Amino acid sequence: MNESLVNTKATPGRILQIRRDFPVLERQIHDKPLVYLDNAASTQMPRQVIETVSAYHTYHHSNVHRGVHQLSQEATDLYEGAREKVRAFIGASSVKEIIFTSGTTDAINLVANSWGNRNIGRDDIILISNMEHHANIVPWYMLAKRTGAKIEVIPVLDDGSLDMDQFAALVRKPNVKVVCVNHVSNALGSVNPVEQICQICRERDICTVIDGAQAIGHFQIDVNQLGADFYAFSGHKMHGPTGIGILYGREELLQEMDPYKGGGDMILSVSFDHISWNELPYKFEAGTPAIAQAVGLGAAVDYLNGLDRTYLAKYEDELLAYATKRLGEVPGMRLIGTAPQKVSLNSFVIKGVHPHDIGSILDGEGVAVRTGQHCAEPVMDRFCIPATTRASMSIYNTFEEIDMLTEALLKVTELFDVND
């Protein structure tokens, strides 16, 4: 880590240049500069993405795969072009492995219903980590209720790391059929050893479903290197629009799966006594898709590809270290999740102050954070807390903004008379 950069609290010019691409960062909130630290919920979109989506609506809007006229062909080219951009971005082998969904939640539901209904039966074991977002718990719970399968939980250590010793023991059970784990915890920021997990599972012929929503915006993903069977993420976590997501699946697995949504465009032929599915990936994309959102996701890929992501990952590490240091100066502060491998996210509680009160006071200071359980109730129970305040950073955040967060938190502790 570059200690001199952290100690000066001066944000590099390269980051300031990136900030200029994001119009929302110029806003004032309650007559104060916006400090946007809610990136784990949604990252902001750069001007390049906004303009691409606007241009689609202005000049190219039509339905895809359905017409021979010029606008339809243009829309189809943009839509399928975005699929190819995503394929290359995550290192998938074929566009047949890239399924457009409405988001990570939709993608995991697709796997739980389509792959799960085919492969999970009574007394089979579904392994899920204790740090999962509800999107990687509820679909599997519903599957277990339907099939009589059992859910077993991979524990989390006190620092927010996955208990890999317990994982190694659990995965040896004979009926384990699938392991569902996030690449990065949205509540803790912990980065899980997904490549190691996938390798262990592959050796035992166990399917892996990776929630990549919190990883995709922070570092480069190569699905083939990771060895994941399924990898899901959302556009709005990587500076793209909401309403669009990706399910990557290994082609041989997808070929075996039946779709779980029916409608137009996912079929080759339909009669009242026989239906044949379309080829990959279209058999999983029923109805008119989110075309503009997919085009916007492609633009987000272009934007990120134009940046030095290795440099940005190191910068975010420095930002996290600085934020951790500054938050430690706040009376009554307890950080939740201190794993050695983390993205730039700090969840915390302050003694005697409800997280919702913290969030409201911070909003008055122009600082946007997230408060609550972060759709991760089991991990809150693990740490015996009802909720946290979460400050999550991205490529455009600055050291100065961390100072503003800290100063706002000091106002909270003064107001509530918090002492160490």
CSV table of C-alpha atoms in Angstrom, one decimal:
chain,number,residue,atom,x,y,z
A,1,MET,CA,0.0,0.0,0.0
A,2,ASN,CA,1.2,3.5,-0.8
A,3,GLU,CA,1.3,5.0,2.7
A,4,SER,CA,2.2,8.5,1.6
A,5,LEU,CA,-1.0,8.6,-0.5
A,6,VAL,CA,-3.1,7.7,2.5
A,7,ASN,CA,-1.4,10.0,4.9
A,8,THR,CA,-1.8,13.1,2.6
A,9,LYS,CA,-5.5,12.5,2.1
A,10,ALA,CA,-5.1,14.0,-1.3
A,11,THR,CA,-7.1,12.3,-4.0
A,12,PRO,CA,-5.2,11.5,-7.2
A,13,GLY,CA,-5.9,13.5,-10.3
A,14,ARG,CA,-6.9,10.3,-12.1
A,15,ILE,CA,-9.8,9.8,-9.7
A,16,LEU,CA,-10.9,13.4,-10.0
A,17,GLN,CA,-11.0,13.0,-13.7
A,18,ILE,CA,-13.2,9.9,-13.3
A,19,ARG,CA,-15.6,11.9,-11.1
A,20,ARG,CA,-16.2,14.3,-13.9
A,21,ASP,CA,-17.9,11.5,-15.8
A,22,PHE,CA,-20.7,11.2,-13.2
A,23,PRO,CA,-23.1,14.1,-13.3
A,24,VAL,CA,-24.9,13.2,-10.1
A,25,LEU,CA,-21.7,13.8,-8.1
A,26,GLU,CA,-22.1,17.5,-8.8
A,27,ARG,CA,-25.4,17.6,-6.8
A,28,GLN,CA,-26.0,19.4,-3.5
A,29,ILE,CA,-28.0,17.6,-0.9
A,30,HIS,CA,-29.5,19.8,1.9
A,31,ASP,CA,-27.2,22.6,0.6
A,32,LYS,CA,-24.1,20.4,1.1
A,33,PRO,CA,-22.0,18.5,-1.5
A,34,LEU,CA,-23.3,15.0,-2.1
A,35,VAL,CA,-21.1,12.3,-0.6
A,36,TYR,CA,-22.4,9.1,-2.2
A,37,LEU,CA,-21.3,6.1,-0.1
A,38,ASP,CA,-24.2,3.7,-1.0
A,39,ASN,CA,-22.5,2.0,-3.9
A,40,ALA,CA,-23.1,-1.5,-2.6
A,41,ALA,CA,-26.8,-0.8,-3.2
A,42,SER,CA,-26.3,0.9,-6.6
A,43,THR,CA,-23.4,2.4,-8.3
A,44,GLN,CA,-23.9,5.7,-10.2
A,45,MET,CA,-23.9,5.8,-14.0
A,46,PRO,CA,-21.4,7.8,-16.0
A,47,ARG,CA,-22.4,10.2,-18.6
A,48,GLN,CA,-21.3,7.8,-21.3
A,49,VAL,CA,-23.9,5.2,-20.2
A,50,ILE,CA,-26.7,7.7,-19.7
A,51,GLU,CA,-26.0,9.1,-23.2
A,52,THR,CA,-25.9,5.6,-24.8
A,53,VAL,CA,-29.3,4.7,-23.3
A,54,SER,CA,-30.8,8.0,-24.4
A,55,ALA,CA,-29.4,7.6,-27.9
A,56,TYR,CA,-31.0,4.1,-28.1
A,57,HIS,CA,-34.4,5.5,-27.1
A,58,THR,CA,-34.0,8.5,-29.4
A,59,TYR,CA,-32.8,6.8,-32.6
A,60,HIS,CA,-33.0,3.0,-32.4
A,61,HIS,CA,-35.9,1.9,-30.3
A,62,SER,CA,-37.7,-1.2,-31.6
A,63,ASN,CA,-38.2,-4.8,-30.7
A,64,VAL,CA,-35.4,-7.3,-31.2
A,65,HIS,CA,-35.3,-10.6,-33.1
A,66,ARG,CA,-38.7,-9.8,-34.6
A,67,GLY,CA,-38.5,-7.7,-37.6
A,68,VAL,CA,-36.7,-7.2,-40.9
A,69,HIS,CA,-37.0,-3.5,-40.9
A,70,GLN,CA,-34.0,-1.2,-40.2
A,71,LEU,CA,-34.9,-0.2,-36.6
A,72,SER,CA,-35.4,-3.8,-35.5
A,73,GLN,CA,-32.1,-4.8,-37.0
A,74,GLU,CA,-30.3,-1.9,-35.3
A,75,ALA,CA,-31.9,-2.7,-31.9
A,76,THR,CA,-31.0,-6.4,-32.3
A,77,ASP,CA,-27.4,-5.5,-33.2
A,78,LEU,CA,-27.1,-3.3,-30.2
A,79,TYR,CA,-28.7,-5.9,-27.9
A,80,GLU,CA,-26.6,-8.8,-29.1
A,81,GLY,CA,-23.5,-6.6,-29.2
A,82,ALA,CA,-24.0,-6.0,-25.5
A,83,ARG,CA,-24.1,-9.7,-24.9
A,84,GLU,CA,-20.8,-10.2,-26.7
A,85,LYS,CA,-19.3,-7.3,-24.6
A,86,VAL,CA,-20.3,-9.0,-21.4
A,87,ARG,CA,-19.0,-12.4,-22.6
A,88,ALA,CA,-15.6,-10.9,-23.2
A,89,PHE,CA,-15.7,-8.8,-20.0
A,90,ILE,CA,-16.1,-11.9,-17.8
A,91,GLY,CA,-14.0,-14.3,-19.9
A,92,ALA,CA,-16.9,-16.6,-20.9
A,93,SER,CA,-16.2,-19.0,-23.8
A,94,SER,CA,-19.4,-18.4,-25.8
A,95,VAL,CA,-22.3,-16.0,-25.9
A,96,LYS,CA,-24.5,-19.1,-25.4
A,97,GLU,CA,-23.3,-18.9,-21.8
A,98,ILE,CA,-24.6,-15.3,-21.3
A,99,ILE,CA,-28.2,-15.0,-20.3
A,100,PHE,CA,-29.8,-11.6,-19.8
A,101,THR,CA,-32.0,-11.4,-16.7
A,102,SER,CA,-33.6,-8.6,-14.7
A,103,GLY,CA,-30.8,-8.8,-12.1
A,104,THR,CA,-28.9,-11.1,-9.8
A,105,THR,CA,-32.0,-12.1,-7.9
A,106,ASP,CA,-33.7,-13.2,-11.2
A,107,ALA,CA,-30.6,-15.0,-12.3
A,108,ILE,CA,-30.3,-17.1,-9.1
A,109,ASN,CA,-34.0,-17.9,-9.2
A,110,LEU,CA,-33.5,-19.1,-12.7
A,111,VAL,CA,-30.8,-21.6,-11.5
A,112,ALA,CA,-32.8,-22.7,-8.5
A,113,ASN,CA,-35.9,-23.4,-10.5
A,114,SER,CA,-34.4,-24.7,-13.8
A,115,TRP,CA,-31.2,-26.5,-12.6
A,116,GLY,CA,-32.6,-27.1,-9.1
A,117,ASN,CA,-35.8,-28.8,-10.2
A,118,ARG,CA,-33.9,-31.2,-12.4
A,119,ASN,CA,-31.0,-32.0,-10.0
A,120,ILE,CA,-32.2,-31.6,-6.4
A,121,GLY,CA,-34.2,-34.3,-4.6
A,122,ARG,CA,-35.3,-35.4,-1.1
A,123,ASP,CA,-32.5,-35.4,1.5
A,124,ASP,CA,-30.0,-33.8,-0.9
A,125,ILE,CA,-28.0,-31.0,0.8
A,126,ILE,CA,-27.8,-27.4,-0.4
A,127,LEU,CA,-24.8,-25.6,1.2
A,128,ILE,CA,-25.3,-21.9,1.7
A,129,SER,CA,-22.9,-19.5,3.5
A,130,ASN,CA,-24.1,-17.6,6.6
A,131,MET,CA,-23.2,-14.3,4.9
A,132,GLU,CA,-25.5,-14.6,1.9
A,133,HIS,CA,-27.9,-11.9,0.6
A,134,HIS,CA,-31.5,-13.1,0.7
A,135,ALA,CA,-31.4,-13.5,-3.0
A,136,ASN,CA,-29.0,-16.5,-2.5
A,137,ILE,CA,-31.1,-17.9,0.3
A,138,VAL,CA,-34.8,-17.6,-0.4
A,139,PRO,CA,-34.8,-19.3,-3.8
A,140,TRP,CA,-32.9,-22.3,-2.3
A,141,TYR,CA,-35.2,-22.4,0.7
A,142,MET,CA,-38.2,-22.5,-1.7
A,143,LEU,CA,-36.5,-25.3,-3.7
A,144,ALA,CA,-35.9,-27.3,-0.5
A,145,LYS,CA,-39.5,-26.9,0.6
A,146,ARG,CA,-40.6,-28.3,-2.8
A,147,THR,CA,-38.2,-31.2,-3.0
A,148,GLY,CA,-37.5,-32.2,0.6
A,149,ALA,CA,-33.9,-31.2,0.3
A,150,LYS,CA,-32.0,-29.9,3.3
A,151,ILE,CA,-30.1,-26.6,3.7
A,152,GLU,CA,-26.9,-26.6,5.7
A,153,VAL,CA,-25.0,-23.4,6.5
A,154,ILE,CA,-21.3,-22.6,6.1
A,155,PRO,CA,-20.3,-20.6,9.2
A,156,VAL,CA,-18.7,-17.2,9.3
A,157,LEU,CA,-15.7,-16.4,11.6
A,158,ASP,CA,-15.6,-13.5,14.0
A,159,ASP,CA,-13.7,-11.3,11.5
A,160,GLY,CA,-16.3,-11.9,8.7
A,161,SER,CA,-14.3,-14.5,6.8
A,162,LEU,CA,-15.9,-17.7,5.6
A,163,ASP,CA,-14.9,-20.7,7.9
A,164,MET,CA,-13.1,-22.7,5.3
A,165,ASP,CA,-12.3,-25.5,7.7
A,166,GLN,CA,-16.0,-26.0,8.3
A,167,PHE,CA,-16.7,-25.7,4.6
A,168,ALA,CA,-14.2,-28.5,3.9
A,169,ALA,CA,-16.0,-30.7,6.4
A,170,LEU,CA,-19.5,-29.9,5.2
A,171,VAL,CA,-18.6,-30.4,1.5
A,172,ARG,CA,-17.5,-34.0,2.2
A,173,LYS,CA,-21.0,-35.0,3.1
A,174,PRO,CA,-22.3,-37.5,0.5
A,175,ASN,CA,-25.5,-35.8,-0.4
A,176,VAL,CA,-24.2,-32.3,-1.1
A,177,LYS,CA,-25.4,-31.3,-4.6
A,178,VAL,CA,-24.8,-27.5,-4.7
A,179,VAL,CA,-22.8,-24.8,-3.0
A,180,CYS,CA,-24.3,-21.3,-3.0
A,181,VAL,CA,-21.9,-18.5,-1.9
A,182,ASN,CA,-21.3,-14.9,-2.7
A,183,HIS,CA,-18.0,-13.7,-4.2
A,184,VAL,CA,-18.2,-10.6,-2.0
A,185,SER,CA,-20.5,-10.1,1.0
A,186,ASN,CA,-22.8,-7.1,0.6
A,187,ALA,CA,-23.1,-6.7,4.4
A,188,LEU,CA,-19.4,-7.3,5.4
A,189,GLY,CA,-17.3,-6.6,2.3
A,190,SER,CA,-15.5,-9.9,2.8
A,191,VAL,CA,-14.0,-11.4,-0.4
A,192,ASN,CA,-14.5,-15.1,-0.4
A,193,PRO,CA,-12.0,-17.6,-1.9
A,194,VAL,CA,-14.3,-18.5,-4.7
A,195,GLU,CA,-11.7,-20.1,-7.0
A,196,GLN,CA,-10.7,-22.5,-4.1
A,197,ILE,CA,-14.3,-23.2,-3.3
A,198,CYS,CA,-15.1,-24.0,-7.0
A,199,GLN,CA,-12.0,-26.3,-7.3
A,200,ILE,CA,-13.0,-28.3,-4.2
A,201,CYS,CA,-16.6,-28.6,-5.5
A,202,ARG,CA,-15.5,-29.6,-9.0
A,203,GLU,CA,-13.4,-32.4,-7.6
A,204,ARG,CA,-16.5,-33.8,-5.9
A,205,ASP,CA,-18.9,-33.1,-8.8
A,206,ILE,CA,-20.8,-30.5,-6.8
A,207,CYS,CA,-22.5,-27.6,-8.6
A,208,THR,CA,-21.4,-24.0,-7.6
A,209,VAL,CA,-23.6,-20.9,-7.8
A,210,ILE,CA,-21.8,-17.7,-7.2
A,211,ASP,CA,-23.5,-14.4,-6.4
A,212,GLY,CA,-21.1,-11.9,-8.0
A,213,ALA,CA,-23.2,-8.8,-7.5
A,214,GLN,CA,-20.8,-7.1,-5.1
A,215,ALA,CA,-17.6,-8.3,-6.9
A,216,ILE,CA,-18.3,-7.2,-10.5
A,217,GLY,CA,-17.8,-3.5,-9.9
A,218,HIS,CA,-14.6,-3.9,-7.8
A,219,PHE,CA,-12.3,-6.2,-9.7
A,220,GLN,CA,-11.9,-8.1,-13.0
A,221,ILE,CA,-13.8,-11.4,-13.2
A,222,ASP,CA,-12.7,-14.4,-15.3
A,223,VAL,CA,-15.4,-17.1,-14.9
A,224,ASN,CA,-13.2,-19.8,-16.5
A,225,GLN,CA,-10.4,-19.1,-14.1
A,226,LEU,CA,-12.8,-19.1,-11.2
A,227,GLY,CA,-14.3,-22.4,-12.3
A,228,ALA,CA,-17.8,-21.5,-11.4
A,229,ASP,CA,-20.7,-23.4,-12.8
A,230,PHE,CA,-23.0,-20.4,-12.5
A,231,TYR,CA,-22.1,-16.7,-11.8
A,232,ALA,CA,-24.7,-14.0,-11.4
A,233,PHE,CA,-24.5,-10.2,-11.3
A,234,SER,CA,-26.5,-7.0,-11.9
A,235,GLY,CA,-25.8,-4.0,-14.2
A,236,HIS,CA,-26.5,-1.4,-11.6
A,237,LYS,CA,-23.6,-2.7,-9.4
A,238,MET,CA,-21.1,-1.9,-12.2
A,239,HIS,CA,-22.2,1.6,-13.3
A,240,GLY,CA,-25.0,0.3,-15.6
A,241,PRO,CA,-28.8,0.6,-15.5
A,242,THR,CA,-31.2,-1.1,-13.1
A,243,GLY,CA,-33.4,-3.8,-14.5
A,244,ILE,CA,-30.7,-5.8,-16.2
A,245,GLY,CA,-28.5,-8.6,-15.0
A,246,ILE,CA,-26.5,-11.6,-16.2
A,247,LEU,CA,-26.5,-15.2,-15.5
A,248,TYR,CA,-23.3,-17.0,-16.7
A,249,GLY,CA,-23.7,-20.7,-16.9
A,250,ARG,CA,-21.5,-23.4,-18.3
A,251,GLU,CA,-22.9,-24.3,-21.7
A,252,GLU,CA,-23.2,-28.1,-21.0
A,253,LEU,CA,-25.3,-27.4,-17.9
A,254,LEU,CA,-27.5,-24.8,-19.6
A,255,GLN,CA,-28.1,-27.2,-22.5
A,256,GLU,CA,-29.5,-29.8,-20.1
A,257,MET,CA,-31.8,-27.3,-18.3
A,258,ASP,CA,-35.4,-26.6,-19.2
A,259,PRO,CA,-36.6,-22.9,-19.0
A,260,TYR,CA,-38.8,-21.9,-16.1
A,261,LYS,CA,-40.4,-18.9,-17.8
A,262,GLY,CA,-42.5,-19.4,-20.9
A,263,GLY,CA,-43.6,-17.0,-23.6
A,264,GLY,CA,-42.5,-15.5,-26.9
A,265,ASP,CA,-38.9,-15.8,-28.3
A,266,MET,CA,-37.9,-18.7,-26.1
A,267,ILE,CA,-39.4,-21.3,-28.4
A,268,LEU,CA,-38.8,-22.8,-31.8
A,269,SER,CA,-42.3,-24.1,-32.4
A,270,VAL,CA,-45.5,-24.3,-30.4
A,271,SER,CA,-48.6,-26.5,-30.7
A,272,PHE,CA,-51.1,-27.7,-28.2
A,273,ASP,CA,-49.4,-31.0,-27.9
A,274,HIS,CA,-45.7,-30.2,-28.4
A,275,ILE,CA,-43.4,-27.3,-27.7
A,276,SER,CA,-39.7,-27.1,-28.6
A,277,TRP,CA,-37.3,-24.7,-26.9
A,278,ASN,CA,-35.2,-22.2,-28.7
A,279,GLU,CA,-31.4,-22.6,-28.7
A,280,LEU,CA,-29.1,-21.0,-26.1
A,281,PRO,CA,-29.2,-18.5,-24.6
A,282,TYR,CA,-32.7,-17.5,-25.9
A,283,LYS,CA,-34.6,-20.4,-24.3
A,284,PHE,CA,-34.1,-18.6,-21.0
A,285,GLU,CA,-35.2,-15.2,-22.3
A,286,ALA,CA,-39.0,-15.2,-22.5
A,287,GLY,CA,-40.8,-12.2,-23.9
A,288,THR,CA,-39.6,-8.8,-24.9
A,289,PRO,CA,-36.3,-8.2,-23.1
A,290,ALA,CA,-35.0,-5.1,-21.3
A,291,ILE,CA,-33.3,-3.8,-24.5
A,292,ALA,CA,-32.3,-0.3,-23.5
A,293,GLN,CA,-31.0,-1.6,-20.2
A,294,ALA,CA,-28.9,-4.3,-22.0
A,295,VAL,CA,-27.5,-1.6,-24.3
A,296,GLY,CA,-26.7,0.5,-21.2
A,297,LEU,CA,-24.9,-2.5,-19.6
A,298,GLY,CA,-22.8,-2.8,-22.8
A,299,ALA,CA,-21.9,0.8,-22.4
A,300,ALA,CA,-20.9,0.3,-18.8
A,301,VAL,CA,-18.6,-2.5,-19.9
A,302,ASP,CA,-17.1,-0.2,-22.5
A,303,TYR,CA,-16.6,2.5,-19.8
A,304,LEU,CA,-14.9,0.1,-17.4
A,305,ASN,CA,-12.7,-1.4,-20.1
A,306,GLY,CA,-11.5,2.2,-20.8
A,307,LEU,CA,-10.2,2.5,-17.2
A,308,ASP,CA,-7.1,1.0,-15.6
A,309,ARG,CA,-8.9,-1.4,-13.3
A,310,THR,CA,-5.7,-2.7,-11.7
A,311,TYR,CA,-4.9,0.9,-10.6
A,312,LEU,CA,-8.4,1.4,-9.4
A,313,ALA,CA,-8.4,-1.8,-7.3
A,314,LYS,CA,-5.3,-0.6,-5.6
A,315,TYR,CA,-6.8,2.8,-5.1
A,316,GLU,CA,-9.9,1.3,-3.5
A,317,ASP,CA,-7.7,-0.7,-1.2
A,318,GLU,CA,-6.1,2.6,0.0
A,319,LEU,CA,-9.5,4.2,0.3
A,320,LEU,CA,-10.7,1.3,2.5
A,321,ALA,CA,-7.6,1.5,4.7
A,322,TYR,CA,-8.0,5.2,5.1
A,323,ALA,CA,-11.7,4.8,5.9
A,324,THR,CA,-11.0,2.1,8.4
A,325,LYS,CA,-8.5,4.3,10.1
A,326,ARG,CA,-10.7,7.4,10.3
A,327,LEU,CA,-13.8,5.4,11.5
A,328,GLY,CA,-11.6,4.1,14.3
A,329,GLU,CA,-11.5,7.7,15.6
A,330,VAL,CA,-15.2,7.8,16.2
A,331,PRO,CA,-16.3,7.2,19.8
A,332,GLY,CA,-18.3,4.0,20.3
A,333,MET,CA,-17.4,2.7,16.9
A,334,ARG,CA,-17.5,-1.1,16.2
A,335,LEU,CA,-16.7,-2.3,12.7
A,336,ILE,CA,-18.6,-5.4,11.6
A,337,GLY,CA,-16.5,-7.4,9.2
A,338,THR,CA,-12.7,-7.0,9.4
A,339,ALA,CA,-11.6,-9.8,7.1
A,340,PRO,CA,-8.1,-9.5,5.7
A,341,GLN,CA,-9.6,-9.7,2.1
A,342,LYS,CA,-12.3,-7.0,1.6
A,343,VAL,CA,-13.6,-4.6,-0.9
A,344,SER,CA,-14.0,-0.9,-0.1
A,345,LEU,CA,-17.0,-1.3,2.3
A,346,ASN,CA,-17.3,-0.6,6.0
A,347,SER,CA,-20.3,-1.8,8.0
A,348,PHE,CA,-20.5,-0.5,11.6
A,349,VAL,CA,-22.5,0.2,14.7
A,350,ILE,CA,-22.1,3.0,17.2
A,351,LYS,CA,-22.8,2.2,20.8
A,352,GLY,CA,-26.3,3.5,21.9
A,353,VAL,CA,-27.3,4.9,18.5
A,354,HIS,CA,-29.7,3.2,16.1
A,355,PRO,CA,-28.4,2.9,12.5
A,356,HIS,CA,-31.5,4.6,11.1
A,357,ASP,CA,-30.7,7.6,13.3
A,358,ILE,CA,-27.2,7.6,12.0
A,359,GLY,CA,-28.3,7.4,8.4
A,360,SER,CA,-30.8,10.3,8.9
A,361,ILE,CA,-28.3,12.6,10.5
A,362,LEU,CA,-25.7,11.7,7.8
A,363,ASP,CA,-28.2,12.5,5.1
A,364,GLY,CA,-28.6,16.0,6.6
A,365,GLU,CA,-24.9,16.4,6.1
A,366,GLY,CA,-25.1,15.3,2.5
A,367,VAL,CA,-23.7,11.9,3.1
A,368,ALA,CA,-25.6,8.9,1.6
A,369,VAL,CA,-25.2,5.6,3.3
A,370,ARG,CA,-27.3,2.5,3.7
A,371,THR,CA,-28.8,1.4,7.1
A,372,GLY,CA,-30.6,-1.8,8.0
A,373,GLN,CA,-30.0,-5.5,7.6
A,374,HIS,CA,-28.9,-5.1,3.9
A,375,CYS,CA,-31.1,-8.1,2.9
A,376,ALA,CA,-28.7,-10.3,5.0
A,377,GLU,CA,-30.6,-11.0,8.2
A,378,PRO,CA,-28.7,-14.2,9.0
A,379,VAL,CA,-25.4,-12.4,9.1
A,380,MET,CA,-26.9,-9.8,11.4
A,381,ASP,CA,-28.0,-12.6,13.7
A,382,ARG,CA,-24.5,-14.1,13.5
A,383,PHE,CA,-23.0,-10.8,14.9
A,384,CYS,CA,-25.9,-10.4,17.4
A,385,ILE,CA,-26.9,-7.0,16.0
A,386,PRO,CA,-30.3,-5.8,14.6
A,387,ALA,CA,-28.8,-3.7,11.8
A,388,THR,CA,-25.7,-1.7,10.7
A,389,THR,CA,-24.8,1.4,8.9
A,390,ARG,CA,-22.9,0.7,5.7
A,391,ALA,CA,-20.6,3.0,3.9
A,392,SER,CA,-19.6,1.5,0.5
A,393,MET,CA,-17.2,3.1,-1.8
A,394,SER,CA,-16.5,3.0,-5.5
A,395,ILE,CA,-14.0,4.2,-8.1
A,396,TYR,CA,-15.1,7.9,-7.8
A,397,ASN,CA,-15.0,8.3,-4.0
A,398,THR,CA,-12.2,10.4,-2.4
A,399,PHE,CA,-10.2,10.6,0.8
A,400,GLU,CA,-11.9,14.0,1.3
A,401,GLU,CA,-15.3,12.3,1.3
A,402,ILE,CA,-14.1,9.9,4.0
A,403,ASP,CA,-13.1,12.9,6.1
A,404,MET,CA,-16.6,14.3,5.5
A,405,LEU,CA,-18.2,11.0,6.6
A,406,THR,CA,-16.0,10.9,9.7
A,407,GLU,CA,-16.9,14.5,10.6
A,408,ALA,CA,-20.6,13.8,10.2
A,409,LEU,CA,-20.3,10.7,12.4
A,410,LEU,CA,-18.6,12.8,15.1
A,411,LYS,CA,-21.6,15.1,15.0
A,412,VAL,CA,-23.8,12.0,15.6
A,413,THR,CA,-21.7,11.0,18.7
A,414,GLU,CA,-21.8,14.5,20.1
A,415,LEU,CA,-25.6,14.7,19.6
A,416,PHE,CA,-26.1,11.3,21.4
A,417,ASP,CA,-23.3,11.9,23.9
A,418,VAL,CA,-21.4,8.8,23.0
A,419,ASN,CA,-18.2,8.0,24.8
A,420,ASP,CA,-15.7,5.1,24.3
